[in-house]
Coordinates of C-alpha atoms in Angstrom, one line a residue:
M586 CA -9.1 13.8 43.1
W587 CA -6.7 16.6 42.1
D588 CA -5.2 16.7 45.5
V589 CA -4.6 12.9 45.4
L590 CA -3.1 13.1 41.9
T591 CA -0.8 16.0 42.9
E592 CA 0.5 14.1 45.9
A593 CA 1.0 11.0 43.8
L594 CA 3.1 13.0 41.3
K595 CA 5.1 14.5 44.2
V596 CA 5.9 11.0 45.6
G597 CA 6.8 9.7 42.1
R598 CA 9.3 12.5 41.5
A599 CA 10.9 12.0 44.9
R600 CA 11.3 8.3 44.2
L601 CA 12.9 9.0 40.8
G602 CA 15.2 11.7 42.0
D603 CA 17.4 13.0 39.3
K604 CA 15.8 10.8 36.7
A605 CA 12.4 12.5 37.1
S606 CA 13.3 14.9 34.3
E607 CA 13.6 11.9 31.9
V608 CA 9.9 11.0 32.3
T609 CA 8.0 11.8 29.1
R610 CA 4.7 10.0 29.8
L611 CA 2.3 9.7 32.7
E612 CA -0.1 6.8 32.7
I613 CA -3.0 7.6 35.0
D614 CA -5.9 5.4 35.9
L615 CA -8.7 7.2 37.8
T616 CA -10.5 4.3 39.5
H617 CA -14.1 4.0 40.5
S618 CA -17.0 1.6 40.8
Y619 CA -15.3 -0.9 43.0
R620 CA -17.2 -4.2 43.2
P621 CA -16.6 -6.8 45.9
L622 CA -16.2 -10.3 44.4
N623 CA -17.1 -13.6 45.8
P624 CA -13.6 -14.9 46.4
A625 CA -13.9 -18.6 45.9
K626 CA -16.2 -18.2 42.9
Q627 CA -14.2 -15.4 41.4
W628 CA -10.9 -17.2 41.8
Q629 CA -12.2 -20.2 39.8
Q630 CA -13.9 -18.0 37.3
I631 CA -10.7 -16.1 36.6
L632 CA -8.8 -19.3 36.2
D633 CA -11.5 -20.6 33.8
E634 CA -11.4 -17.4 31.9
A635 CA -7.7 -17.6 31.5
A636 CA -7.8 -21.2 30.5
H637 CA -10.2 -20.3 27.6
K638 CA -7.9 -17.4 26.7
V639 CA -10.8 -14.9 26.5
P640 CA -10.3 -12.5 29.4
R641 CA -13.1 -10.2 28.3
H642 CA -12.4 -7.4 30.8
Q643 CA -8.6 -7.4 30.6
G644 CA -7.5 -3.8 30.3
I645 CA -11.0 -2.5 31.1
R646 CA -11.5 -3.5 34.7
G647 CA -8.7 -3.4 37.3
L648 CA -8.3 -6.0 40.1
R649 CA -7.5 -5.6 43.8
V650 CA -6.7 -8.3 46.4
R651 CA -6.2 -7.5 50.1
Q652 CA -5.2 -9.6 53.1
G653 CA -5.0 -7.5 56.3
E654 CA -2.3 -4.9 55.6
R655 CA -1.1 -6.6 52.5
L656 CA -2.5 -5.2 49.2
D657 CA -1.9 -5.9 45.5
L658 CA -3.7 -3.7 42.9
W659 CA -3.4 -3.8 39.1
A660 CA -4.7 -1.0 37.0
P661 CA -6.2 -1.8 33.6
T662 CA -3.4 0.0 31.7
W663 CA -0.9 -2.1 33.7
Q664 CA -2.6 -5.3 32.6
I665 CA -2.2 -4.2 29.0
A666 CA 1.4 -3.1 29.4
S667 CA 2.5 -6.3 31.3
N668 CA 0.5 -8.5 28.8
Q669 CA -0.6 -10.7 31.7
A670 CA -4.1 -12.1 32.4
N671 CA -5.7 -11.7 35.8
A672 CA -5.0 -15.4 36.6
Q673 CA -1.3 -14.9 36.1
L674 CA -1.2 -11.7 38.2
L675 CA -3.1 -13.4 41.0
E676 CA -1.0 -16.5 40.9
A677 CA 2.1 -14.5 41.3
T678 CA 0.6 -12.8 44.4
R679 CA -0.5 -16.1 45.8
K680 CA 3.0 -17.5 45.6
R681 CA 4.6 -14.3 46.9
W682 CA 2.2 -14.3 49.9
N683 CA 3.0 -18.1 50.3
Q684 CA -0.7 -19.1 50.5
S685 CA -2.4 -22.2 49.2
E686 CA -5.2 -21.8 46.7
E687 CA -7.7 -22.4 49.5
E688 CA -6.1 -19.7 51.8
F689 CA -5.8 -17.3 48.9
A690 CA -9.5 -17.6 48.0
T691 CA -10.4 -16.3 51.5
N692 CA -8.8 -12.9 50.8
E693 CA -10.8 -9.8 49.9
F694 CA -11.2 -9.3 46.2
H695 CA -12.5 -6.3 44.2
S696 CA -12.8 -5.3 40.6
F697 CA -13.0 -1.7 39.6
E698 CA -13.5 0.5 36.6
A699 CA -11.0 3.2 35.6
D700 CA -10.9 6.3 33.4
Q701 CA -7.6 6.0 31.6
V702 CA -5.5 9.0 30.6
L703 CA -2.0 9.3 29.1
V704 CA -0.3 12.6 29.7
R705 CA 2.4 13.5 27.2
L706 CA 4.8 15.7 29.1
D707 CA 7.2 16.2 26.2
R708 CA 4.6 18.1 24.2
Q709 CA 4.2 21.8 24.3
P710 CA 1.6 22.5 25.5
I711 CA 1.4 19.3 27.5
E712 CA -1.3 16.9 26.1
A713 CA -3.6 14.5 27.8
V714 CA -5.1 11.7 25.7
A715 CA -8.1 9.7 26.9
L716 CA -7.5 6.0 26.4
F717 CA -9.8 3.0 26.0
R718 CA -8.0 -0.2 27.1
G719 CA -4.7 1.5 26.8
N720 CA -5.3 2.7 23.2
R721 CA -7.4 5.1 21.2
L722 CA -10.7 3.8 20.1
V723 CA -11.0 3.6 16.2
D724 CA -14.3 4.5 14.7
V725 CA -15.4 2.8 11.5
G726 CA -15.8 6.2 9.9
E727 CA -12.0 6.6 10.0
V728 CA -11.6 3.7 7.6
D729 CA -10.9 5.4 4.3
Q730 CA -8.4 4.9 1.4
A731 CA -5.6 6.9 3.0
A732 CA -6.0 5.2 6.4
T733 CA -6.0 1.8 4.8
E734 CA -2.8 2.6 2.8
R735 CA -1.2 3.6 6.1
L736 CA -2.4 0.4 7.7
A737 CA -0.9 -1.7 5.0
T738 CA 2.4 0.2 4.8
G739 CA 2.8 -0.1 8.5
M740 CA 2.4 -3.9 8.3
K741 CA 4.8 -4.2 5.5
D742 CA 7.3 -2.1 7.4
W743 CA 6.9 -4.4 10.5
L744 CA 7.8 -7.4 8.3
V745 CA 10.8 -5.7 6.8
H746 CA 12.1 -4.4 10.1
N747 CA 11.8 -7.8 11.6
L748 CA 13.6 -9.5 8.8
R749 CA 17.2 -10.1 10.0
A750 CA 20.4 -9.7 8.1
D751 CA 20.6 -13.5 7.6
G752 CA 17.1 -13.7 6.2
R753 CA 15.4 -15.0 9.5
L754 CA 12.0 -13.4 10.2
T755 CA 10.9 -12.8 13.8
Y756 CA 8.2 -15.3 14.7
M757 CA 6.7 -13.6 17.7
I758 CA 7.8 -10.6 19.8
Y759 CA 6.6 -9.1 23.1
P760 CA 6.3 -5.3 22.7
A761 CA 6.9 -4.2 26.3
T762 CA 10.3 -5.8 26.5
G763 CA 11.3 -6.5 22.9
R764 CA 11.8 -10.1 23.8
E765 CA 11.3 -12.7 21.0
D766 CA 9.4 -15.8 21.7
S767 CA 11.4 -19.0 21.4
G768 CA 8.7 -20.8 19.3
N769 CA 8.3 -21.1 15.6
N770 CA 5.8 -22.4 13.0
M771 CA 6.7 -23.2 9.4
I772 CA 3.2 -22.5 8.0
R773 CA 3.2 -19.0 9.5
Q774 CA 6.7 -18.3 8.5
W775 CA 6.2 -19.2 4.8
M776 CA 2.9 -17.3 4.8
A777 CA 4.8 -14.2 5.8
T778 CA 7.2 -14.9 3.0
N779 CA 4.3 -15.0 0.5
A780 CA 3.0 -11.7 2.0
M781 CA 6.3 -9.9 1.3
I782 CA 6.3 -11.3 -2.2
R783 CA 2.8 -10.0 -2.9
W784 CA 3.8 -6.5 -1.7
A785 CA 6.9 -6.5 -3.8
Q786 CA 4.9 -7.6 -6.8
D787 CA 2.2 -5.1 -6.3
R788 CA 4.6 -2.2 -5.7
N789 CA 7.4 -3.3 -8.0
D790 CA 9.8 -3.3 -5.1
A791 CA 13.1 -4.8 -6.3
A792 CA 14.8 -4.2 -2.9
L793 CA 12.2 -6.2 -1.1
F794 CA 12.4 -9.0 -3.6
D795 CA 16.1 -9.2 -2.8
R796 CA 15.3 -9.4 1.0
V797 CA 12.7 -12.1 0.4
E798 CA 15.3 -14.0 -1.6
Q799 CA 17.4 -14.0 1.6
N800 CA 14.4 -15.1 3.6
I801 CA 13.7 -18.0 1.2
D802 CA 17.4 -19.1 1.2
Y803 CA 17.3 -19.1 5.0
G804 CA 14.2 -21.2 5.1
V805 CA 15.7 -23.7 2.6
A806 CA 19.0 -23.9 4.5
H807 CA 17.3 -24.5 7.9
F808 CA 14.1 -26.3 7.2
Y809 CA 14.2 -28.0 3.7
S810 CA 15.3 -31.6 3.0
Q811 CA 14.4 -34.4 0.6
D812 CA 13.3 -38.0 0.8
G813 CA 14.2 -39.1 -2.7
A814 CA 12.1 -37.0 -5.0
L815 CA 9.9 -35.7 -2.1
G816 CA 10.6 -32.2 -0.7
R817 CA 10.1 -31.8 3.0
I818 CA 9.6 -28.6 5.2
N819 CA 10.7 -29.8 8.6
E820 CA 9.3 -28.5 11.8
G821 CA 11.0 -30.7 14.4
P822 CA 9.7 -34.2 13.6
K823 CA 6.7 -32.9 11.7
V824 CA 6.2 -32.4 7.9
K825 CA 2.9 -30.6 7.4
L826 CA 1.0 -30.5 4.1
G827 CA 0.3 -26.8 4.7
A828 CA 3.9 -25.8 5.2
V829 CA 5.0 -27.8 2.1
A830 CA 2.3 -26.0 0.0
L831 CA 3.0 -22.5 1.2
A832 CA 6.8 -22.9 0.9
G833 CA 6.3 -24.1 -2.6
M834 CA 4.1 -21.2 -3.4
A835 CA 6.6 -18.7 -2.1
M836 CA 9.4 -20.1 -4.2
Y837 CA 7.2 -20.5 -7.2
T838 CA 5.9 -16.9 -7.2
H839 CA 9.3 -15.2 -6.6
P840 CA 10.9 -13.8 -9.8
K841 CA 14.0 -15.9 -9.1
H842 CA 12.0 -19.1 -8.9
D843 CA 14.5 -20.9 -11.1
K844 CA 17.0 -20.7 -8.3
W845 CA 14.9 -23.1 -6.3
A846 CA 13.7 -25.3 -9.2
T847 CA 14.8 -28.5 -7.4
Q848 CA 13.0 -27.5 -4.2
I849 CA 9.8 -26.5 -6.0
A850 CA 9.8 -29.8 -7.9
G851 CA 10.3 -31.7 -4.6
L852 CA 7.5 -29.8 -2.8
R853 CA 5.1 -30.3 -5.7
A854 CA 5.9 -34.0 -5.6
M855 CA 5.2 -34.0 -1.8
V856 CA 1.8 -32.4 -2.3
D857 CA 1.0 -35.0 -5.0
E858 CA 2.1 -37.7 -2.6
L859 CA -0.2 -36.6 0.1
W860 CA -3.3 -36.4 -2.2
H861 CA -5.6 -39.4 -2.6
E862 CA -7.8 -40.5 -5.5
D863 CA -11.0 -39.9 -3.3
G864 CA -10.0 -36.2 -3.3
S865 CA -8.7 -36.0 0.2
F866 CA -5.3 -35.0 1.4
S867 CA -3.2 -36.4 4.3
S868 CA -2.3 -33.6 6.6
F869 CA 1.1 -34.9 7.5
Y870 CA 3.9 -36.7 5.8
A871 CA 5.7 -37.3 9.1
G872 CA 5.2 -36.5 12.8
G873 CA 1.4 -36.2 13.0
D874 CA -1.6 -38.4 13.0
Q875 CA -4.5 -35.8 13.1
E876 CA -6.2 -34.4 10.1
F877 CA -6.3 -30.6 9.9
W878 CA -8.8 -30.4 7.0
N879 CA -9.9 -26.9 8.0
F880 CA -6.5 -25.6 7.0
Y881 CA -4.1 -27.7 5.1
P882 CA -6.1 -28.9 2.1
G883 CA -7.2 -25.4 1.3
E884 CA -3.5 -24.3 1.4
A885 CA -2.6 -27.1 -0.9
L886 CA -5.4 -26.3 -3.4
L887 CA -4.3 -22.7 -3.4
F888 CA -0.8 -23.8 -4.4
W889 CA -2.2 -26.0 -7.2
A890 CA -4.5 -23.1 -8.4
T891 CA -1.5 -20.8 -8.5
I892 CA 0.4 -23.2 -10.6
Y893 CA -2.6 -23.9 -12.9
A894 CA -3.1 -20.2 -13.5
K895 CA 0.4 -20.2 -15.1
E896 CA 0.9 -23.7 -16.5
Q897 CA -2.7 -24.9 -17.3
D898 CA -1.6 -28.4 -16.1
P899 CA -4.4 -30.8 -16.8
E900 CA -3.4 -33.2 -14.0
I901 CA -3.8 -30.4 -11.4
L902 CA -7.3 -29.6 -12.8
R903 CA -8.3 -33.3 -12.7
K904 CA -7.3 -33.7 -9.1
Y905 CA -8.8 -30.3 -8.1
K906 CA -12.1 -31.4 -9.6
I907 CA -12.1 -34.5 -7.4
S908 CA -11.2 -32.6 -4.3
V909 CA -13.9 -29.9 -4.6
P910 CA -16.9 -32.3 -4.1
F911 CA -15.0 -34.2 -1.4
Y912 CA -14.3 -31.1 0.8
T913 CA -17.6 -29.5 -0.1
K914 CA -19.5 -32.5 1.3
W915 CA -17.1 -32.7 4.3
H916 CA -17.3 -29.0 5.2
L917 CA -21.1 -28.8 4.9
E918 CA -21.7 -31.5 7.5
P919 CA -23.1 -29.6 10.5
N920 CA -20.4 -30.9 12.9
N921 CA -17.6 -29.8 10.5
R922 CA -18.6 -26.2 9.8
N923 CA -15.7 -24.0 10.8
P924 CA -14.7 -20.5 9.6
A925 CA -11.1 -21.5 9.4
F926 CA -11.9 -23.6 6.3
V927 CA -13.5 -20.8 4.4
P928 CA -10.7 -18.3 3.4
W929 CA -8.3 -20.9 1.9
H930 CA -11.0 -22.3 -0.4
L931 CA -12.2 -18.9 -1.4
Q932 CA -8.7 -17.9 -2.4
A933 CA -8.0 -21.2 -4.2
N934 CA -11.4 -21.3 -6.0
Y935 CA -11.1 -17.7 -7.2
T936 CA -7.6 -18.2 -8.4
L937 CA -8.6 -21.3 -10.4
W938 CA -11.9 -19.8 -11.5
T939 CA -10.2 -16.9 -13.2
A940 CA -7.8 -19.3 -15.0
L941 CA -10.5 -21.6 -16.4
G942 CA -11.9 -21.2 -19.9
S943 CA -15.5 -21.2 -21.2
D944 CA -15.2 -25.0 -21.8
E945 CA -15.3 -25.4 -18.0
A946 CA -18.5 -23.5 -17.5
E947 CA -20.2 -26.2 -15.4
F948 CA -17.2 -26.6 -13.0
K949 CA -16.8 -22.8 -12.8
D950 CA -20.4 -22.5 -11.7
E951 CA -19.8 -25.2 -9.1
L952 CA -16.8 -23.3 -7.7
L953 CA -18.8 -20.0 -7.7
Q954 CA -21.8 -21.4 -5.9
F955 CA -19.8 -23.1 -3.2
S956 CA -17.7 -20.0 -2.7
F957 CA -20.8 -17.9 -2.2
T958 CA -22.2 -20.4 0.2
I959 CA -19.2 -20.4 2.5
A960 CA -18.6 -16.6 2.2
D961 CA -22.2 -15.8 3.1
W962 CA -21.8 -18.0 6.2
L963 CA -18.5 -16.5 7.1
V964 CA -19.9 -13.0 7.2
E965 CA -22.3 -14.1 9.9
V966 CA -19.6 -14.9 12.4
Q967 CA -18.3 -11.3 12.4
Q968 CA -19.0 -9.3 15.6
W969 CA -20.5 -5.9 15.3
D970 CA -23.1 -5.1 17.9
A971 CA -24.7 -6.4 21.1
S972 CA -26.6 -9.1 19.2
D973 CA -23.3 -10.6 18.3
K974 CA -22.4 -11.0 22.0
L975 CA -20.0 -8.1 21.7
N976 CA -18.5 -6.9 25.0
Y977 CA -16.7 -3.7 24.2
P978 CA -16.6 -1.3 21.2
D979 CA -12.9 -2.0 20.5
E980 CA -13.8 -5.6 19.6
K981 CA -16.1 -4.5 16.7
G982 CA -15.2 -6.1 13.3
R983 CA -13.4 -9.1 14.5
F984 CA -14.6 -12.6 13.6
Y985 CA -15.5 -14.7 16.7
V986 CA -18.5 -16.5 18.0
P987 CA -18.2 -17.0 21.7
D988 CA -20.6 -19.9 22.1
K989 CA -19.7 -21.9 19.0
G990 CA -16.3 -23.3 19.9
Y991 CA -14.5 -22.0 16.8
G992 CA -11.3 -21.1 18.8
V993 CA -10.4 -17.8 20.3
P994 CA -10.5 -14.2 19.0
H995 CA -7.2 -13.6 17.2
A996 CA -5.8 -11.0 14.8
S997 CA -4.6 -13.7 12.5
S998 CA -8.2 -15.1 12.2
T999 CA -9.7 -11.8 11.2
G1000 CA -6.7 -11.3 8.9
V1001 CA -7.1 -14.5 7.0
Y1002 CA -10.9 -13.9 6.6
I1003 CA -10.0 -10.6 5.0
E1004 CA -7.8 -12.6 2.5
G1005 CA -10.8 -14.8 1.7
L1006 CA -13.5 -12.1 1.6
I1007 CA -11.7 -9.9 -0.8
D1008 CA -11.8 -12.8 -3.3
A1009 CA -15.5 -13.4 -2.5
W1010 CA -16.0 -9.7 -3.3
Q1011 CA -14.2 -10.3 -6.6
F1012 CA -16.5 -13.2 -7.4
A1013 CA -19.5 -11.0 -6.8
R1014 CA -18.1 -8.2 -8.8
D1015 CA -17.2 -10.4 -11.7
V1016 CA -20.7 -12.0 -12.0
G1017 CA -22.6 -8.7 -11.2
D1018 CA -24.1 -9.9 -7.9
E1019 CA -24.5 -6.4 -6.3
A1020 CA -26.1 -7.6 -3.2
R1021 CA -23.3 -9.9 -2.3
K1022 CA -20.7 -7.4 -3.4
E1023 CA -22.1 -4.9 -0.9
K1024 CA -22.4 -7.5 1.9
Y1025 CA -18.8 -8.5 1.5
R1026 CA -17.7 -4.8 1.2
V1027 CA -19.3 -3.9 4.5
A1028 CA -17.7 -6.9 6.2
L1029 CA -14.3 -6.0 4.8
I1030 CA -14.5 -2.3 6.0
R1031 CA -15.5 -3.5 9.5
A1032 CA -12.6 -5.9 9.5
L1033 CA -10.3 -3.1 8.5
R1034 CA -11.6 -1.2 11.6
S1035 CA -10.5 -4.1 13.7
M1036 CA -7.1 -4.2 12.2
M1037 CA -6.6 -0.5 12.7
Q1038 CA -7.6 -0.9 16.3
L1039 CA -5.0 -3.7 16.7
Q1040 CA -2.1 -1.9 15.0
F1041 CA 0.7 -0.3 17.0
V1042 CA 0.8 3.2 15.5
D1043 CA 2.4 5.9 17.7
D1044 CA 3.7 7.0 21.1
V1045 CA 0.1 6.8 22.5
D1046 CA -0.5 3.1 22.1
M1047 CA 3.2 2.3 22.5
Y1048 CA 3.4 4.1 25.9
Y1049 CA 4.9 1.0 27.5
V1050 CA 7.1 0.0 24.6
E1051 CA 10.8 0.3 25.4
D1052 CA 12.1 0.2 21.8
P1053 CA 9.4 0.9 19.1
T1054 CA 11.7 0.1 16.2
L1055 CA 10.6 -3.5 15.9
I1056 CA 7.0 -2.9 17.2
A1057 CA 5.6 0.0 15.1
G1058 CA 3.2 -1.3 12.4
G1059 CA 2.8 -4.6 14.1
I1060 CA -0.6 -6.1 14.9
R1061 CA -1.5 -7.2 18.4
T1062 CA -3.0 -10.6 18.9
T1063 CA -6.2 -9.1 20.5
V1064 CA -7.2 -5.8 22.1
Y1065 CA -6.1 -7.1 25.4
K1066 CA -3.1 -9.2 24.4
S1067 CA -0.2 -7.2 23.0
D1068 CA 2.2 -9.8 21.6
I1069 CA 2.8 -9.7 17.8
R1070 CA 3.1 -12.9 15.8
C1071 CA 4.2 -12.8 12.2
D1072 CA 0.8 -14.1 10.9
N1073 CA -1.0 -11.4 12.8
V1074 CA 0.6 -9.1 10.3
Q1075 CA 0.9 -11.3 7.2
H1076 CA -2.7 -12.4 6.9
P1077 CA -4.4 -9.1 6.8
L1078 CA -1.7 -7.6 4.6
M1079 CA -2.2 -10.3 2.0
G1080 CA -5.9 -9.3 1.6
I1081 CA -5.5 -5.6 2.1
I1082 CA -3.0 -5.4 -0.8
K1083 CA -5.8 -6.7 -3.1
L1084 CA -8.4 -4.5 -1.5
L1085 CA -6.3 -1.3 -2.1
R1086 CA -5.8 -2.4 -5.7
M1087 CA -9.5 -2.8 -6.4
F1088 CA -11.6 -0.5 -4.1
E1089 CA -12.4 3.0 -5.3
A1090 CA -12.2 5.8 -2.7
D1091 CA -16.0 5.8 -2.2
E1092 CA -16.2 2.1 -1.4
Y1093 CA -14.6 2.6 2.0
G1094 CA -17.5 4.4 3.6
D1095 CA -20.9 3.6 5.1
A1096 CA -20.3 0.4 7.1
G1097 CA -21.8 1.3 10.5

């Protein structure tokens, strides 16, 4: 093995010539355990895997395809660095080799394992770091108060560094190249605005409030309009209830909210317009005909609860009381159970619950019991060991049920569940339910482990990043997919800010 590695380094230096001295990292995959694959079956299997966006072995197992003298081979660390699934890599080879799918399926395929090593040549003495899926493996025992503070600060820094001079926030970026994605999403953008406001409030950060003011002004200038008294947040032809509510909440909670009084009034009027006397909301004012009841109504109720906590508006409370039984009944139908519903209603319910007086004891208990019901159920969809169909240890702590059809594993999902569970923990703390408080605490610590695994931290996990300035502190979409979307960062930050505020140092331990 050493002879082969020495020869490879010699060839590499020769190819680089004078530039060889500029190399600061060596990415080495020591391959073993080659497995022949049934070509036709594996080709379809890989395509199916890619279609479901859950390439379990990406970055763990390499792939080799051979046809006569032609050979393509992808090391696991290359899969991570290129941010491409096996199906994409194979499809590129098939086209380059000018073969039909039928012809390509007759080639020789192998998967293989690899011990991954990153050698840091610019260290004295030179260091070698063992990698797992192109990263260090984070142990849950590393989750303490200081590490959580670093995690949150890194996420805040990512948001600030990706907030442009004109107030525009990066929607999504690809770390290897620094290229921004051309897409956008108003719900995610305004959620990120809310996250920066929460950090600024918590840390009394006047400079960040000023930057968020620019961000809100940018959003108003580019995406806000009015139909009479109704305020719109436009995303192409669509006006989504969730985007309207979250934009309104951002403007409402900023210290300079009077600056956007007209827009806030318009957005409140739009939420009212989309509410119905049976308690339901319409998901769209324009451009959509589906109902996204797992997301948008909870976002609207959180906006209302935020307003009620300040204004004690009896009309908001009247409508909220009608919506709670409507969505309780809807969500508890077996075919409607979905984790995405839970965190928004936990946040909304706790915000309202804390604002209600003793004269609303019966309704407060209704909010409490429903919140415990959905929080208890949410904890059960967190992956931690083999019984949860966990594939690899770097996946531990995420929320995903492979066989339930709840979507795909995603940093933003685990992040938003942190947002909800910290409020569930507060419910349990406030009523003295120690068993639930401990259950939610353990789930939160495990989720923090997942976030730490996904965060870009240093020159080890950014070995393939050309410019770390806009990447450091960001949160990967998954352990095998390196792109950073703004809500990957925003969701967990919103919850972790609260967690840091309330957890004592000894509450971070013992979650194995």
